[in-house]
Amino acid sequence: MKIGITCYPTYGGSGVVATELGKALALRGHQIHFISYSLPARLDNFAGDVFYHEVEMSQYPLFDFPLYTDSLASKMVDVAKYHDLDVLHVHYAIPHATSAFVAKQILAPTKDIKVITTLHGTDVTLVGLEPSFLPLVKFSIEQSDYVTSVSRFLQMKTYTMYNIDKEIEVIPNFVDTQKFIRRKDCQFRERIAPNGEKIMVHVSNFRPVKRVPDTIRIFDIVRKSVPSKLVLVGDGPDRSESERLTRELGISEDVKFLGKQTLLPEILSASDLMLMPSQSESFGLSALEAMSCSVPVVSSSTGGLPELVLHGETGFIAEIGDVNRMAKYAIDLLSDERKWQLFSQNSRKRAEDKFNVEQIIPLYERLYERAISETREISVSAK
Ligand code: GMT
């Protein structure tokens, strides 16, 4: 099949899922065309039947604001037409589903391209609810040929918040369990924790919704009972505030802000516990990647996290903001080696059994096949 994929190319979870999906599909013999404003972060170092089409933005004095939705729609039309795409699969509804709708209408006289929209989280639970976006988001979701969401939580939220009259299929996020596998003899561990301290890790885009200061407060409690270090991966608006809090608490020596990193499996392999105290999380891809590296997770009980983190088996969940309880759970796990081993094995097993790339990609393939089988024949004269 020939699939066009549009996503945000930066470090957000939706871009990661879209890119990993495209790469996995290419390895299974499909032709993949990424359409975005910059090369998706995880697409470098990959060679296969994968093309990248950059959306060109025209600068004109009259345009006070960039017209990305329009430029993206035009690029979609161009790529769909000249590369004969079967499907446009857009990740994150705003504005991608809108651009895809426009592209579909432009192409309609000559080509019945199918549009699939995958909802990831804040496109539905936060940004999409703003009054200036809501009607357009609802319309664009309903106009998609098929809609998927990454968790049952997000599916239900979309139905209730937007009163959507359309079937939403849940296709959970996935992980390459061969790539995200715990490595032994990790040098990174020795550098971060030379005296055998435990390592806690947090991976996010440091937006307020991730509650990074809670992560630091949890760590501050844990380190008083368990000799430990905290490693923070990623960057974003709350990084400076988080660094300031670390200085204020006098724990800078034990907290490493690594910024954006690409060698996540190495970092996760060195870690004993992931902390994810988010305010809102439709799935929690970073938690899944940690679990695949045999790292248990202590998280908040928000959104789709309980669908991933099994309380008392692969980690623990607690109310949003309950840093004392999360710290208690972390101390419990980090100071009981047998329990940690069991949770670590359970985490790996859950990633392998339920969220393995090999199991999830065929679900998308079947969806594409279903959509393509419904393609309307367009007579030659119409072309
Ligand atoms: O919050 C992020 O990390 C970015 C955001 C995105 O769309 O790029 O992530 C959302 O999609 C991820 C991939 O499906 C999910 O794992 C995240 O849970 C979700 N984030 C939120 O719901 C806050």
mmCIF file of C-alpha atoms and ligand atoms in Angstrom:
data_model
loop_
_atom_site.group_PDB
_atom_site.id
_atom_site.type_symbol
_atom_site.label_atom_id
_atom_site.label_comp_id
_atom_site.label_asym_id
_atom_site.label_seq_id
_atom_site.Cartn_x
_atom_site.Cartn_y
_atom_site.Cartn_z
ATOM 1 C CA MET A 1 0.000 0.000 0.000
ATOM 2 C CA LYS A 2 1.032 3.617 -0.451
ATOM 3 C CA ILE A 3 0.431 5.566 2.729
ATOM 4 C CA GLY A 4 0.910 9.277 3.405
ATOM 5 C CA ILE A 5 1.646 10.019 7.068
ATOM 6 C CA THR A 6 1.392 13.473 8.607
ATOM 7 C CA CYS A 7 2.546 14.192 12.148
ATOM 8 C CA TYR A 8 4.308 16.752 14.290
ATOM 9 C CA PRO A 9 7.975 16.056 13.628
ATOM 10 C CA THR A 10 9.241 17.176 17.019
ATOM 11 C CA TYR A 11 9.694 15.138 20.185
ATOM 12 C CA GLY A 12 6.002 14.706 21.137
ATOM 13 C CA GLY A 13 4.619 11.217 21.559
ATOM 14 C CA SER A 14 2.293 11.433 18.559
ATOM 15 C CA GLY A 15 5.222 12.156 16.233
ATOM 16 C CA VAL A 16 7.157 9.229 17.675
ATOM 17 C CA VAL A 17 4.221 6.846 17.190
ATOM 18 C CA ALA A 18 3.634 8.070 13.621
ATOM 19 C CA THR A 19 7.307 7.740 12.704
ATOM 20 C CA GLU A 20 7.723 4.301 14.240
ATOM 21 C CA LEU A 21 4.527 3.218 12.474
ATOM 22 C CA GLY A 22 5.843 4.459 9.122
ATOM 23 C CA LYS A 23 9.169 2.701 9.580
ATOM 24 C CA ALA A 24 7.500 -0.563 10.621
ATOM 25 C CA LEU A 25 5.138 -0.386 7.622
ATOM 26 C CA ALA A 26 8.056 0.238 5.250
ATOM 27 C CA LEU A 27 9.817 -2.831 6.650
ATOM 28 C CA ARG A 28 6.661 -4.813 5.834
ATOM 29 C CA GLY A 29 6.793 -3.757 2.179
ATOM 30 C CA HIS A 30 4.595 -0.654 2.065
ATOM 31 C CA GLN A 31 5.597 2.659 0.533
ATOM 32 C CA ILE A 32 5.493 5.475 3.062
ATOM 33 C CA HIS A 33 5.403 9.219 2.412
ATOM 34 C CA PHE A 34 5.899 11.500 5.416
ATOM 35 C CA ILE A 35 4.420 14.967 4.915
ATOM 36 C CA SER A 36 5.429 17.508 7.551
ATOM 37 C CA TYR A 37 7.297 20.787 8.092
ATOM 38 C CA SER A 38 10.518 19.147 9.194
ATOM 39 C CA LEU A 39 12.108 15.683 9.229
ATOM 40 C CA PRO A 40 10.437 13.596 11.991
ATOM 41 C CA ALA A 41 12.872 13.119 14.876
ATOM 42 C CA ARG A 42 13.110 9.343 14.725
ATOM 43 C CA LEU A 43 13.308 9.148 10.928
ATOM 44 C CA ASP A 44 17.018 9.857 10.706
ATOM 45 C CA ASN A 45 19.250 6.810 10.266
ATOM 46 C CA PHE A 46 16.508 4.895 8.515
ATOM 47 C CA ALA A 47 16.691 3.702 4.920
ATOM 48 C CA GLY A 48 13.734 1.961 3.325
ATOM 49 C CA ASP A 49 10.802 2.665 1.064
ATOM 50 C CA VAL A 50 10.258 5.925 2.928
ATOM 51 C CA PHE A 51 9.979 9.412 1.432
ATOM 52 C CA TYR A 52 9.880 12.748 3.170
ATOM 53 C CA HIS A 53 8.004 15.723 1.711
ATOM 54 C CA GLU A 54 8.572 19.048 3.388
ATOM 55 C CA VAL A 55 5.692 21.503 3.570
ATOM 56 C CA GLU A 56 6.904 24.791 2.141
ATOM 57 C CA MET A 57 5.668 27.887 3.922
ATOM 58 C CA SER A 58 5.331 31.020 1.851
ATOM 59 C CA GLN A 59 6.206 34.319 3.497
ATOM 60 C CA TYR A 60 4.103 37.239 2.349
ATOM 61 C CA PRO A 61 3.808 40.625 4.077
ATOM 62 C CA LEU A 62 0.030 40.287 4.229
ATOM 63 C CA PHE A 63 0.245 37.040 6.246
ATOM 64 C CA ASP A 64 0.683 38.048 9.847
ATOM 65 C CA PHE A 65 0.361 34.371 10.748
ATOM 66 C CA PRO A 66 1.743 31.337 8.888
ATOM 67 C CA LEU A 67 -0.926 29.512 6.875
ATOM 68 C CA TYR A 68 0.282 26.021 7.744
ATOM 69 C CA THR A 69 -3.091 24.254 7.467
ATOM 70 C CA ASP A 70 -3.436 25.479 3.873
ATOM 71 C CA SER A 71 0.155 24.747 2.848
ATOM 72 C CA LEU A 72 -0.115 21.263 4.342
ATOM 73 C CA ALA A 73 -3.368 20.579 2.445
ATOM 74 C CA SER A 74 -1.726 21.654 -0.828
ATOM 75 C CA LYS A 75 1.277 19.428 -0.175
ATOM 76 C CA MET A 76 -1.029 16.502 0.638
ATOM 77 C CA VAL A 77 -2.826 16.988 -2.695
ATOM 78 C CA ASP A 78 0.473 17.097 -4.545
ATOM 79 C CA VAL A 79 1.929 13.986 -2.919
ATOM 80 C CA ALA A 80 -1.335 12.000 -3.113
ATOM 81 C CA LYS A 81 -1.693 12.813 -6.807
ATOM 82 C CA TYR A 82 1.849 12.282 -8.037
ATOM 83 C CA HIS A 83 2.691 9.309 -5.799
ATOM 84 C CA ASP A 84 -0.762 7.791 -6.149
ATOM 85 C CA LEU A 85 -1.349 7.421 -2.415
ATOM 86 C CA ASP A 86 -4.103 5.108 -1.185
ATOM 87 C CA VAL A 87 -4.487 6.609 2.272
ATOM 88 C CA LEU A 88 -3.650 9.783 4.184
ATOM 89 C CA HIS A 89 -3.067 8.846 7.818
ATOM 90 C CA VAL A 90 -2.868 11.904 10.041
ATOM 91 C CA HIS A 91 -1.683 11.889 13.638
ATOM 92 C CA TYR A 92 -3.000 14.535 16.054
ATOM 93 C CA ALA A 93 -6.249 16.079 14.878
ATOM 94 C CA ILE A 94 -5.215 19.747 14.875
ATOM 95 C CA PRO A 95 -4.727 20.897 12.167
ATOM 96 C CA HIS A 96 -3.817 17.691 10.349
ATOM 97 C CA ALA A 97 -7.336 16.247 10.074
ATOM 98 C CA THR A 98 -8.557 19.581 8.722
ATOM 99 C CA SER A 99 -5.827 19.745 6.066
ATOM 100 C CA ALA A 100 -6.581 16.139 5.100
ATOM 101 C CA PHE A 101 -10.279 16.950 4.755
ATOM 102 C CA VAL A 102 -9.475 19.862 2.422
ATOM 103 C CA ALA A 103 -7.048 17.700 0.405
ATOM 104 C CA LYS A 104 -9.674 14.969 0.086
ATOM 105 C CA GLN A 105 -12.222 17.457 -1.291
ATOM 106 C CA ILE A 106 -9.745 18.866 -3.805
ATOM 107 C CA LEU A 107 -8.830 15.376 -4.986
ATOM 108 C CA ALA A 108 -12.420 14.071 -5.038
ATOM 109 C CA PRO A 109 -13.128 14.554 -8.782
ATOM 110 C CA THR A 110 -10.173 12.352 -9.751
ATOM 111 C CA LYS A 111 -9.232 10.295 -6.717
ATOM 112 C CA ASP A 112 -11.080 8.868 -3.737
ATOM 113 C CA ILE A 113 -8.339 9.070 -1.137
ATOM 114 C CA LYS A 114 -9.156 7.688 2.288
ATOM 115 C CA VAL A 115 -8.404 9.747 5.392
ATOM 116 C CA ILE A 116 -7.607 8.097 8.711
ATOM 117 C CA THR A 117 -7.195 10.268 11.805
ATOM 118 C CA THR A 118 -5.457 8.989 14.914
ATOM 119 C CA LEU A 119 -6.269 10.911 18.086
ATOM 120 C CA HIS A 120 -3.380 11.076 20.546
ATOM 121 C CA GLY A 121 -4.376 13.115 23.561
ATOM 122 C CA THR A 122 -4.120 16.849 23.980
ATOM 123 C CA ASP A 123 -5.589 17.326 20.486
ATOM 124 C CA VAL A 124 -8.824 16.095 22.087
ATOM 125 C CA THR A 125 -8.492 16.687 25.832
ATOM 126 C CA LEU A 126 -6.920 20.156 25.842
ATOM 127 C CA VAL A 127 -6.288 22.170 22.674
ATOM 128 C CA GLY A 128 -9.277 20.846 20.765
ATOM 129 C CA LEU A 129 -11.649 21.981 23.488
ATOM 130 C CA GLU A 130 -10.723 25.638 23.065
ATOM 131 C CA PRO A 131 -13.795 27.399 21.653
ATOM 132 C CA SER A 132 -11.785 28.659 18.681
ATOM 133 C CA PHE A 133 -10.957 25.074 17.663
ATOM 134 C CA LEU A 134 -13.797 22.888 18.914
ATOM 135 C CA PRO A 135 -16.246 23.058 15.967
ATOM 136 C CA LEU A 136 -13.443 22.530 13.453
ATOM 137 C CA VAL A 137 -11.938 19.616 15.384
ATOM 138 C CA LYS A 138 -15.322 17.921 15.752
ATOM 139 C CA PHE A 139 -16.070 18.435 12.063
ATOM 140 C CA SER A 140 -12.657 17.196 10.901
ATOM 141 C CA ILE A 141 -12.858 14.077 13.079
ATOM 142 C CA GLU A 142 -16.360 13.281 11.812
ATOM 143 C CA GLN A 143 -15.334 13.815 8.199
ATOM 144 C CA SER A 144 -12.420 11.365 8.429
ATOM 145 C CA ASP A 145 -13.133 7.998 6.817
ATOM 146 C CA TYR A 146 -11.830 6.210 9.906
ATOM 147 C CA VAL A 147 -10.815 7.413 13.337
ATOM 148 C CA THR A 148 -8.610 5.639 15.847
ATOM 149 C CA SER A 149 -7.565 6.528 19.373
ATOM 150 C CA VAL A 150 -4.606 5.283 21.371
ATOM 151 C CA SER A 151 -6.592 4.225 24.451
ATOM 152 C CA ARG A 152 -10.117 3.399 25.582
ATOM 153 C CA PHE A 153 -9.943 6.462 27.823
ATOM 154 C CA LEU A 154 -9.375 8.743 24.824
ATOM 155 C CA GLN A 155 -12.085 6.995 22.817
ATOM 156 C CA MET A 156 -14.646 7.641 25.582
ATOM 157 C CA LYS A 157 -13.427 11.222 26.125
ATOM 158 C CA THR A 158 -13.874 11.987 22.442
ATOM 159 C CA TYR A 159 -17.375 10.538 22.374
ATOM 160 C CA THR A 160 -18.485 12.466 25.443
ATOM 161 C CA MET A 161 -16.684 15.787 25.010
ATOM 162 C CA TYR A 162 -17.415 16.266 21.318
ATOM 163 C CA ASN A 163 -20.619 14.285 21.020
ATOM 164 C CA ILE A 164 -19.029 12.558 18.039
ATOM 165 C CA ASP A 165 -21.286 10.472 15.893
ATOM 166 C CA LYS A 166 -18.643 8.210 14.449
ATOM 167 C CA GLU A 167 -17.026 4.906 15.398
ATOM 168 C CA ILE A 168 -13.628 5.326 17.004
ATOM 169 C CA GLU A 169 -11.458 2.225 16.981
ATOM 170 C CA VAL A 170 -8.911 1.810 19.778
ATOM 171 C CA ILE A 171 -5.466 0.860 18.476
ATOM 172 C CA PRO A 172 -3.040 1.175 21.375
ATOM 173 C CA ASN A 173 0.463 2.530 21.032
ATOM 174 C CA PHE A 174 3.261 0.045 20.568
ATOM 175 C CA VAL A 175 6.946 -0.502 21.189
ATOM 176 C CA ASP A 176 9.719 -2.278 19.343
ATOM 177 C CA THR A 177 10.613 -4.748 22.096
ATOM 178 C CA GLN A 178 13.797 -5.779 20.266
ATOM 179 C CA LYS A 179 15.086 -2.217 20.329
ATOM 180 C CA PHE A 180 13.734 -1.311 23.762
ATOM 181 C CA ILE A 181 15.284 -4.173 25.688
ATOM 182 C CA ARG A 182 17.315 -3.978 28.864
ATOM 183 C CA ARG A 183 21.031 -3.999 28.098
ATOM 184 C CA LYS A 184 23.454 -5.485 30.584
ATOM 185 C CA ASP A 185 26.767 -3.839 31.576
ATOM 186 C CA CYS A 186 25.438 -0.340 31.064
ATOM 187 C CA GLN A 187 28.253 2.242 31.288
ATOM 188 C CA PHE A 188 25.750 5.033 31.628
ATOM 189 C CA ARG A 189 24.681 3.580 34.983
ATOM 190 C CA GLU A 190 28.226 3.688 36.366
ATOM 191 C CA ARG A 191 28.645 7.301 35.307
ATOM 192 C CA ILE A 192 25.360 8.480 36.844
ATOM 193 C CA ALA A 193 25.391 6.343 39.977
ATOM 194 C CA PRO A 194 29.026 5.422 40.717
ATOM 195 C CA ASN A 195 28.256 4.304 44.271
ATOM 196 C CA GLY A 196 25.498 1.894 43.342
ATOM 197 C CA GLU A 197 22.641 4.331 43.943
ATOM 198 C CA LYS A 198 19.199 3.546 42.465
ATOM 199 C CA ILE A 199 18.243 5.530 39.363
ATOM 200 C CA MET A 200 14.825 7.041 38.770
ATOM 201 C CA VAL A 201 14.008 8.383 35.309
ATOM 202 C CA HIS A 202 11.489 10.796 33.839
ATOM 203 C CA VAL A 203 11.023 11.340 30.094
ATOM 204 C CA SER A 204 8.751 14.078 28.766
ATOM 205 C CA ASN A 205 8.405 17.323 26.860
ATOM 206 C CA PHE A 206 8.354 19.309 30.137
ATOM 207 C CA ARG A 207 4.939 20.809 29.513
ATOM 208 C CA PRO A 208 2.825 21.750 32.581
ATOM 209 C CA VAL A 209 0.622 18.708 31.941
ATOM 210 C CA LYS A 210 3.610 16.459 32.794
ATOM 211 C CA ARG A 211 3.951 17.945 36.332
ATOM 212 C CA VAL A 212 7.758 17.723 36.279
ATOM 213 C CA PRO A 213 8.005 19.589 39.635
ATOM 214 C CA ASP A 214 6.027 16.666 41.164
ATOM 215 C CA THR A 215 8.696 14.299 39.822
ATOM 216 C CA ILE A 216 11.355 16.330 41.615
ATOM 217 C CA ARG A 217 9.360 16.442 44.856
ATOM 218 C CA ILE A 218 8.806 12.656 44.741
ATOM 219 C CA PHE A 219 12.538 12.172 44.259
ATOM 220 C CA ASP A 220 13.318 14.552 47.110
ATOM 221 C CA ILE A 221 11.300 12.330 49.467
ATOM 222 C CA VAL A 222 12.674 9.028 48.111
ATOM 223 C CA ARG A 223 16.342 10.014 48.341
ATOM 224 C CA LYS A 224 15.979 10.521 52.083
ATOM 225 C CA SER A 225 15.242 6.770 52.429
ATOM 226 C CA VAL A 226 16.975 5.212 49.413
ATOM 227 C CA PRO A 227 20.341 6.450 48.066
ATOM 228 C CA SER A 228 19.321 7.459 44.575
ATOM 229 C CA LYS A 229 19.725 9.696 41.537
ATOM 230 C CA LEU A 230 17.140 11.254 39.229
ATOM 231 C CA VAL A 231 17.650 11.480 35.473
ATOM 232 C CA LEU A 232 15.350 13.778 33.482
ATOM 233 C CA VAL A 233 15.198 13.401 29.707
ATOM 234 C CA GLY A 234 13.576 15.965 27.405
ATOM 235 C CA ASP A 235 13.050 19.671 27.295
ATOM 236 C CA GLY A 236 10.226 22.163 27.268
ATOM 237 C CA PRO A 237 8.571 25.119 28.974
ATOM 238 C CA ASP A 238 8.861 23.824 32.568
ATOM 239 C CA ARG A 239 12.550 22.937 32.444
ATOM 240 C CA SER A 240 13.876 26.197 33.934
ATOM 241 C CA GLU A 241 11.312 26.126 36.733
ATOM 242 C CA SER A 242 12.225 22.490 37.450
ATOM 243 C CA GLU A 243 15.941 23.302 37.559
ATOM 244 C CA ARG A 244 15.191 26.189 39.908
ATOM 245 C CA LEU A 245 13.210 23.894 42.213
ATOM 246 C CA THR A 246 16.088 21.414 42.255
ATOM 247 C CA ARG A 247 18.491 24.177 43.349
ATOM 248 C CA GLU A 248 16.015 25.425 45.947
ATOM 249 C CA LEU A 249 15.735 21.922 47.446
ATOM 250 C CA GLY A 250 19.534 21.636 47.432
ATOM 251 C CA ILE A 251 19.506 18.383 45.442
ATOM 252 C CA SER A 252 21.203 19.497 42.198
ATOM 253 C CA GLU A 253 24.076 17.053 42.759
ATOM 254 C CA ASP A 254 21.668 14.125 42.493
ATOM 255 C CA VAL A 255 19.489 15.359 39.633
ATOM 256 C CA LYS A 256 20.679 15.264 36.010
ATOM 257 C CA PHE A 257 18.801 17.231 33.371
ATOM 258 C CA LEU A 258 19.980 15.531 30.172
ATOM 259 C CA GLY A 259 17.792 17.482 27.726
ATOM 260 C CA LYS A 260 16.658 15.809 24.517
ATOM 261 C CA GLN A 261 18.347 12.457 23.946
ATOM 262 C CA THR A 262 18.190 9.841 21.227
ATOM 263 C CA LEU A 263 19.733 6.851 23.027
ATOM 264 C CA LEU A 264 16.669 6.155 25.146
ATOM 265 C CA PRO A 265 17.116 2.356 25.401
ATOM 266 C CA GLU A 266 20.570 2.915 26.968
ATOM 267 C CA ILE A 267 19.238 5.423 29.483
ATOM 268 C CA LEU A 268 16.209 3.287 30.349
ATOM 269 C CA SER A 269 18.423 0.202 30.702
ATOM 270 C CA ALA A 270 20.319 1.985 33.447
ATOM 271 C CA SER A 271 17.127 2.954 35.289
ATOM 272 C CA ASP A 272 15.311 1.242 38.158
ATOM 273 C CA LEU A 273 12.044 3.156 38.125
ATOM 274 C CA MET A 274 10.138 5.550 35.881
ATOM 275 C CA LEU A 275 8.169 8.429 37.419
ATOM 276 C CA MET A 276 5.193 9.773 35.435
ATOM 277 C CA PRO A 277 2.997 11.957 37.682
ATOM 278 C CA SER A 278 1.131 13.572 34.744
ATOM 279 C CA GLN A 279 -1.969 15.703 35.037
ATOM 280 C CA SER A 280 -3.333 14.152 31.861
ATOM 281 C CA GLU A 281 -2.006 11.270 29.765
ATOM 282 C CA SER A 282 -4.038 9.529 27.107
ATOM 283 C CA PHE A 283 -1.570 6.652 26.862
ATOM 284 C CA GLY A 284 1.942 7.300 28.225
ATOM 285 C CA LEU A 285 4.301 6.094 25.493
ATOM 286 C CA SER A 286 7.425 6.811 27.557
ATOM 287 C CA ALA A 287 6.082 4.542 30.288
ATOM 288 C CA LEU A 288 5.616 1.745 27.741
ATOM 289 C CA GLU A 289 9.176 2.195 26.438
ATOM 290 C CA ALA A 290 10.424 2.001 30.031
ATOM 291 C CA MET A 291 8.396 -1.151 30.708
ATOM 292 C CA SER A 292 9.838 -2.747 27.585
ATOM 293 C CA CYS A 293 13.279 -2.104 29.132
ATOM 294 C CA SER A 294 12.060 -3.921 32.294
ATOM 295 C CA VAL A 295 11.583 -0.678 34.231
ATOM 296 C CA PRO A 296 8.501 -0.561 36.518
ATOM 297 C CA VAL A 297 6.486 2.681 36.559
ATOM 298 C CA VAL A 298 5.027 4.814 39.339
ATOM 299 C CA SER A 299 2.467 7.134 37.788
ATOM 300 C CA SER A 300 -0.674 9.097 38.403
ATOM 301 C CA SER A 301 -3.958 7.317 37.780
ATOM 302 C CA THR A 302 -4.995 9.724 35.040
ATOM 303 C CA GLY A 303 -6.336 9.016 31.545
ATOM 304 C CA GLY A 304 -5.094 5.891 29.807
ATOM 305 C CA LEU A 305 -2.305 5.165 32.314
ATOM 306 C CA PRO A 306 -4.308 2.515 34.225
ATOM 307 C CA GLU A 307 -4.756 0.671 30.879
ATOM 308 C CA LEU A 308 -0.962 0.397 30.707
ATOM 309 C CA VAL A 309 0.407 0.364 34.264
ATOM 310 C CA LEU A 310 -1.101 -2.477 36.298
ATOM 311 C CA HIS A 311 -1.253 -1.357 39.924
ATOM 312 C CA GLY A 312 0.644 -3.819 42.111
ATOM 313 C CA GLU A 313 2.029 -5.762 39.102
ATOM 314 C CA THR A 314 4.041 -3.546 36.761
ATOM 315 C CA GLY A 315 4.167 -0.512 39.047
ATOM 316 C CA PHE A 316 1.832 1.624 41.107
ATOM 317 C CA ILE A 317 -0.655 4.382 40.393
ATOM 318 C CA ALA A 318 -1.853 7.168 42.695
ATOM 319 C CA GLU A 319 -4.060 10.253 42.569
ATOM 320 C CA ILE A 320 -2.750 13.214 40.558
ATOM 321 C CA GLY A 321 -0.584 15.394 42.832
ATOM 322 C CA ASP A 322 -0.273 12.812 45.620
ATOM 323 C CA VAL A 323 3.533 13.007 45.717
ATOM 324 C CA ASN A 324 3.734 11.428 49.171
ATOM 325 C CA ARG A 325 1.947 8.296 48.039
ATOM 326 C CA MET A 326 3.967 8.051 44.832
ATOM 327 C CA ALA A 327 7.163 8.455 46.880
ATOM 328 C CA LYS A 328 5.987 5.738 49.281
ATOM 329 C CA TYR A 329 5.397 3.371 46.348
ATOM 330 C CA ALA A 330 8.814 4.204 44.898
ATOM 331 C CA ILE A 331 10.558 3.532 48.237
ATOM 332 C CA ASP A 332 8.616 0.275 48.576
ATOM 333 C CA LEU A 333 9.821 -0.978 45.184
ATOM 334 C CA LEU A 334 13.379 0.313 45.341
ATOM 335 C CA SER A 335 14.071 -1.156 48.759
ATOM 336 C CA ASP A 336 12.717 -4.639 48.092
ATOM 337 C CA GLU A 337 14.900 -6.402 45.510
ATOM 338 C CA ARG A 338 12.628 -9.443 45.104
ATOM 339 C CA LYS A 339 9.584 -7.293 44.559
ATOM 340 C CA TRP A 340 11.467 -5.100 42.104
ATOM 341 C CA GLN A 341 12.600 -8.158 40.120
ATOM 342 C CA LEU A 342 9.015 -9.398 39.896
ATOM 343 C CA PHE A 343 7.637 -5.992 38.809
ATOM 344 C CA SER A 344 10.496 -5.616 36.339
ATOM 345 C CA GLN A 345 9.719 -8.987 34.718
ATOM 346 C CA ASN A 346 5.977 -8.237 34.713
ATOM 347 C CA SER A 347 6.626 -4.904 32.987
ATOM 348 C CA ARG A 348 8.661 -6.486 30.216
ATOM 349 C CA LYS A 349 6.111 -9.256 29.764
ATOM 350 C CA ARG A 350 3.227 -6.801 29.515
ATOM 351 C CA ALA A 351 5.047 -4.764 26.861
ATOM 352 C CA GLU A 352 5.816 -7.946 24.905
ATOM 353 C CA ASP A 353 2.386 -9.535 25.248
ATOM 354 C CA LYS A 354 0.102 -6.548 24.721
ATOM 355 C CA PHE A 355 1.930 -3.663 23.032
ATOM 356 C CA ASN A 356 4.490 -5.280 20.775
ATOM 357 C CA VAL A 357 5.009 -3.588 17.392
ATOM 358 C CA GLU A 358 4.491 -6.979 15.694
ATOM 359 C CA GLN A 359 0.968 -7.231 17.102
ATOM 360 C CA ILE A 360 -0.176 -3.651 16.624
ATOM 361 C CA ILE A 361 1.019 -2.854 13.075
ATOM 362 C CA PRO A 362 -1.281 -5.498 11.515
ATOM 363 C CA LEU A 363 -4.228 -3.694 13.139
ATOM 364 C CA TYR A 364 -3.347 -0.568 11.157
ATOM 365 C CA GLU A 365 -2.739 -2.642 8.008
ATOM 366 C CA ARG A 366 -6.201 -4.174 8.323
ATOM 367 C CA LEU A 367 -7.722 -0.739 8.768
ATOM 368 C CA TYR A 368 -5.961 0.570 5.637
ATOM 369 C CA GLU A 369 -7.138 -2.496 3.686
ATOM 370 C CA ARG A 370 -10.705 -1.962 4.854
ATOM 371 C CA ALA A 371 -10.592 1.711 3.885
ATOM 372 C CA ILE A 372 -9.057 1.000 0.477
ATOM 373 C CA SER A 373 -11.610 -1.737 -0.260
ATOM 374 C CA GLU A 374 -14.303 0.951 0.033
ATOM 375 C CA THR A 375 -12.626 3.242 -2.472
ATOM 376 C CA ARG A 376 -15.063 4.626 -5.005
ATOM 377 C CA GLU A 377 -14.207 3.893 -8.635
ATOM 378 C CA ILE A 378 -13.766 7.108 -10.611
ATOM 379 C CA SER A 379 -14.429 6.790 -14.318
ATOM 380 C CA VAL A 380 -11.622 7.538 -16.760
ATOM 381 C CA SER A 381 -13.610 10.370 -18.322
ATOM 382 C CA ALA A 382 -13.821 12.101 -14.945
ATOM 383 C CA LYS A 383 -10.033 12.010 -14.753
HETATM 384 O O1 GMT B 1 2.124 14.854 25.736
HETATM 385 C C1 GMT B 1 2.974 14.459 24.943
HETATM 386 O O2 GMT B 1 3.965 13.807 25.221
HETATM 387 C C2 GMT B 1 2.803 14.796 23.522
HETATM 388 C C3 GMT B 1 1.536 14.276 22.985
HETATM 389 C C4 GMT B 1 1.534 14.313 21.506
HETATM 390 O O3 GMT B 1 0.456 14.145 20.984
HETATM 391 O O4 GMT B 1 2.526 14.509 20.824
HETATM 392 O O5 GMT B 1 1.362 12.968 23.542
HETATM 393 C C5 GMT B 1 0.116 12.363 23.510
HETATM 394 O O6 GMT B 1 0.278 11.306 22.587
HETATM 395 C C6 GMT B 1 1.167 10.268 23.005
HETATM 396 C C7 GMT B 1 1.282 9.254 21.871
HETATM 397 O O7 GMT B 1 0.060 8.678 21.559
HETATM 398 C C8 GMT B 1 0.634 9.631 24.299
HETATM 399 O O8 GMT B 1 1.508 8.603 24.712
HETATM 400 C C9 GMT B 1 0.552 10.721 25.368
HETATM 401 O O9 GMT B 1 -0.047 10.134 26.518
HETATM 402 C C10 GMT B 1 -0.302 11.879 24.898
HETATM 403 N N1 GMT B 1 -0.156 12.983 25.853
HETATM 404 C C11 GMT B 1 -1.189 13.401 26.596
HETATM 405 O O10 GMT B 1 -2.303 12.903 26.556
HETATM 406 C C12 GMT B 1 -0.885 14.514 27.526
#
